[in-house]
Amino acid sequence: MNLSPAPTFEPISDYVAELQLHMALQARNLLPNIDESEAGDPRTQLLHETQAQLEKLISRQGR
């Protein structure tokens, strides 16, 4: 007779959603904030817009 409790496993979709959220938040900290002097730079704007779009997609996948 086995008296040890059955291991509880988190559903893989929950794990993946948490991992994606963690990665998005971590990536956010890797990019500097836009300064007013950089706000006119199209490359910087594109970088931040792309990052925001990716974060939205990742957060919606977890639902």
PDB file of C-alpha atoms in Angstrom:
ATOM      1  CA  MET A   1       0.000   0.000   0.000  1.00  0.00           C
ATOM      2  CA  ASN A   2       1.478   3.318  -1.110  1.00  0.00           C
ATOM      3  CA  LEU A   3       0.779   6.077   1.431  1.00  0.00           C
ATOM      4  CA  SER A   4       2.752   8.839  -0.255  1.00  0.00           C
ATOM      5  CA  PRO A   5       0.591  11.611  -1.693  1.00  0.00           C
ATOM      6  CA  ALA A   6       0.202  11.710  -5.437  1.00  0.00           C
ATOM      7  CA  PRO A   7       2.371  14.415  -6.980  1.00  0.00           C
ATOM      8  CA  THR A   8       0.470  17.455  -8.167  1.00  0.00           C
ATOM      9  CA  PHE A   9       1.425  18.707 -11.577  1.00  0.00           C
ATOM     10  CA  GLU A  10       0.654  22.132 -12.899  1.00  0.00           C
ATOM     11  CA  PRO A  11      -1.005  21.948 -16.321  1.00  0.00           C
ATOM     12  CA  ILE A  12       1.574  22.604 -19.030  1.00  0.00           C
ATOM     13  CA  SER A  13      -0.481  25.470 -20.482  1.00  0.00           C
ATOM     14  CA  ASP A  14      -0.373  27.296 -17.129  1.00  0.00           C
ATOM     15  CA  TYR A  15       3.369  26.741 -16.893  1.00  0.00           C
ATOM     16  CA  VAL A  16       3.941  28.021 -20.426  1.00  0.00           C
ATOM     17  CA  ALA A  17       1.753  31.083 -19.803  1.00  0.00           C
ATOM     18  CA  GLU A  18       3.678  31.918 -16.625  1.00  0.00           C
ATOM     19  CA  LEU A  19       6.989  31.406 -18.398  1.00  0.00           C
ATOM     20  CA  GLN A  20       5.944  33.658 -21.282  1.00  0.00           C
ATOM     21  CA  LEU A  21       4.811  36.368 -18.896  1.00  0.00           C
ATOM     22  CA  HIS A  22       8.079  36.126 -16.970  1.00  0.00           C
ATOM     23  CA  MET A  23      10.082  36.370 -20.186  1.00  0.00           C
ATOM     24  CA  ALA A  24       8.091  39.391 -21.369  1.00  0.00           C
ATOM     25  CA  LEU A  25       8.605  41.186 -18.075  1.00  0.00           C
ATOM     26  CA  GLN A  26      12.287  40.317 -18.112  1.00  0.00           C
ATOM     27  CA  ALA A  27      12.654  41.576 -21.684  1.00  0.00           C
ATOM     28  CA  ARG A  28      10.965  44.812 -20.713  1.00  0.00           C
ATOM     29  CA  ASN A  29      13.722  45.496 -18.207  1.00  0.00           C
ATOM     30  CA  LEU A  30      16.375  45.005 -20.896  1.00  0.00           C
ATOM     31  CA  LEU A  31      15.229  48.010 -22.907  1.00  0.00           C
ATOM     32  CA  PRO A  32      15.899  51.517 -21.670  1.00  0.00           C
ATOM     33  CA  ASN A  33      13.068  54.002 -21.303  1.00  0.00           C
ATOM     34  CA  ILE A  34      12.569  56.406 -24.185  1.00  0.00           C
ATOM     35  CA  ASP A  35      14.099  59.770 -23.395  1.00  0.00           C
ATOM     36  CA  GLU A  36      12.709  62.895 -24.997  1.00  0.00           C
ATOM     37  CA  SER A  37      15.899  63.142 -27.062  1.00  0.00           C
ATOM     38  CA  GLU A  38      15.330  59.608 -28.413  1.00  0.00           C
ATOM     39  CA  ALA A  39      11.576  59.972 -28.955  1.00  0.00           C
ATOM     40  CA  GLY A  40      12.107  61.283 -32.486  1.00  0.00           C
ATOM     41  CA  ASP A  41      14.310  58.338 -33.507  1.00  0.00           C
ATOM     42  CA  PRO A  42      12.174  56.032 -35.688  1.00  0.00           C
ATOM     43  CA  ARG A  43      14.279  52.981 -34.785  1.00  0.00           C
ATOM     44  CA  THR A  44      13.706  53.517 -31.077  1.00  0.00           C
ATOM     45  CA  GLN A  45       9.987  54.047 -31.612  1.00  0.00           C
ATOM     46  CA  LEU A  46       9.751  50.885 -33.722  1.00  0.00           C
ATOM     47  CA  LEU A  47      11.630  48.910 -31.075  1.00  0.00           C
ATOM     48  CA  HIS A  48       9.268  49.996 -28.299  1.00  0.00           C
ATOM     49  CA  GLU A  49       6.140  49.513 -30.424  1.00  0.00           C
ATOM     50  CA  THR A  50       7.267  46.006 -31.370  1.00  0.00           C
ATOM     51  CA  GLN A  51       7.991  45.189 -27.741  1.00  0.00           C
ATOM     52  CA  ALA A  52       4.538  46.390 -26.675  1.00  0.00           C
ATOM     53  CA  GLN A  53       2.856  44.318 -29.395  1.00  0.00           C
ATOM     54  CA  LEU A  54       4.766  41.192 -28.373  1.00  0.00           C
ATOM     55  CA  GLU A  55       3.855  41.683 -24.718  1.00  0.00           C
ATOM     56  CA  LYS A  56       0.174  42.004 -25.659  1.00  0.00           C
ATOM     57  CA  LEU A  57       0.291  38.817 -27.732  1.00  0.00           C
ATOM     58  CA  ILE A  58       2.053  36.886 -24.993  1.00  0.00           C
ATOM     59  CA  SER A  59      -0.332  38.047 -22.284  1.00  0.00           C
ATOM     60  CA  ARG A  60      -3.357  37.109 -24.416  1.00  0.00           C
ATOM     61  CA  GLN A  61      -2.015  33.615 -25.064  1.00  0.00           C
ATOM     62  CA  GLY A  62      -2.150  32.892 -21.339  1.00  0.00           C
ATOM     63  CA  ARG A  63      -5.924  33.303 -21.186  1.00  0.00           C
TER      64      ARG A  63
END
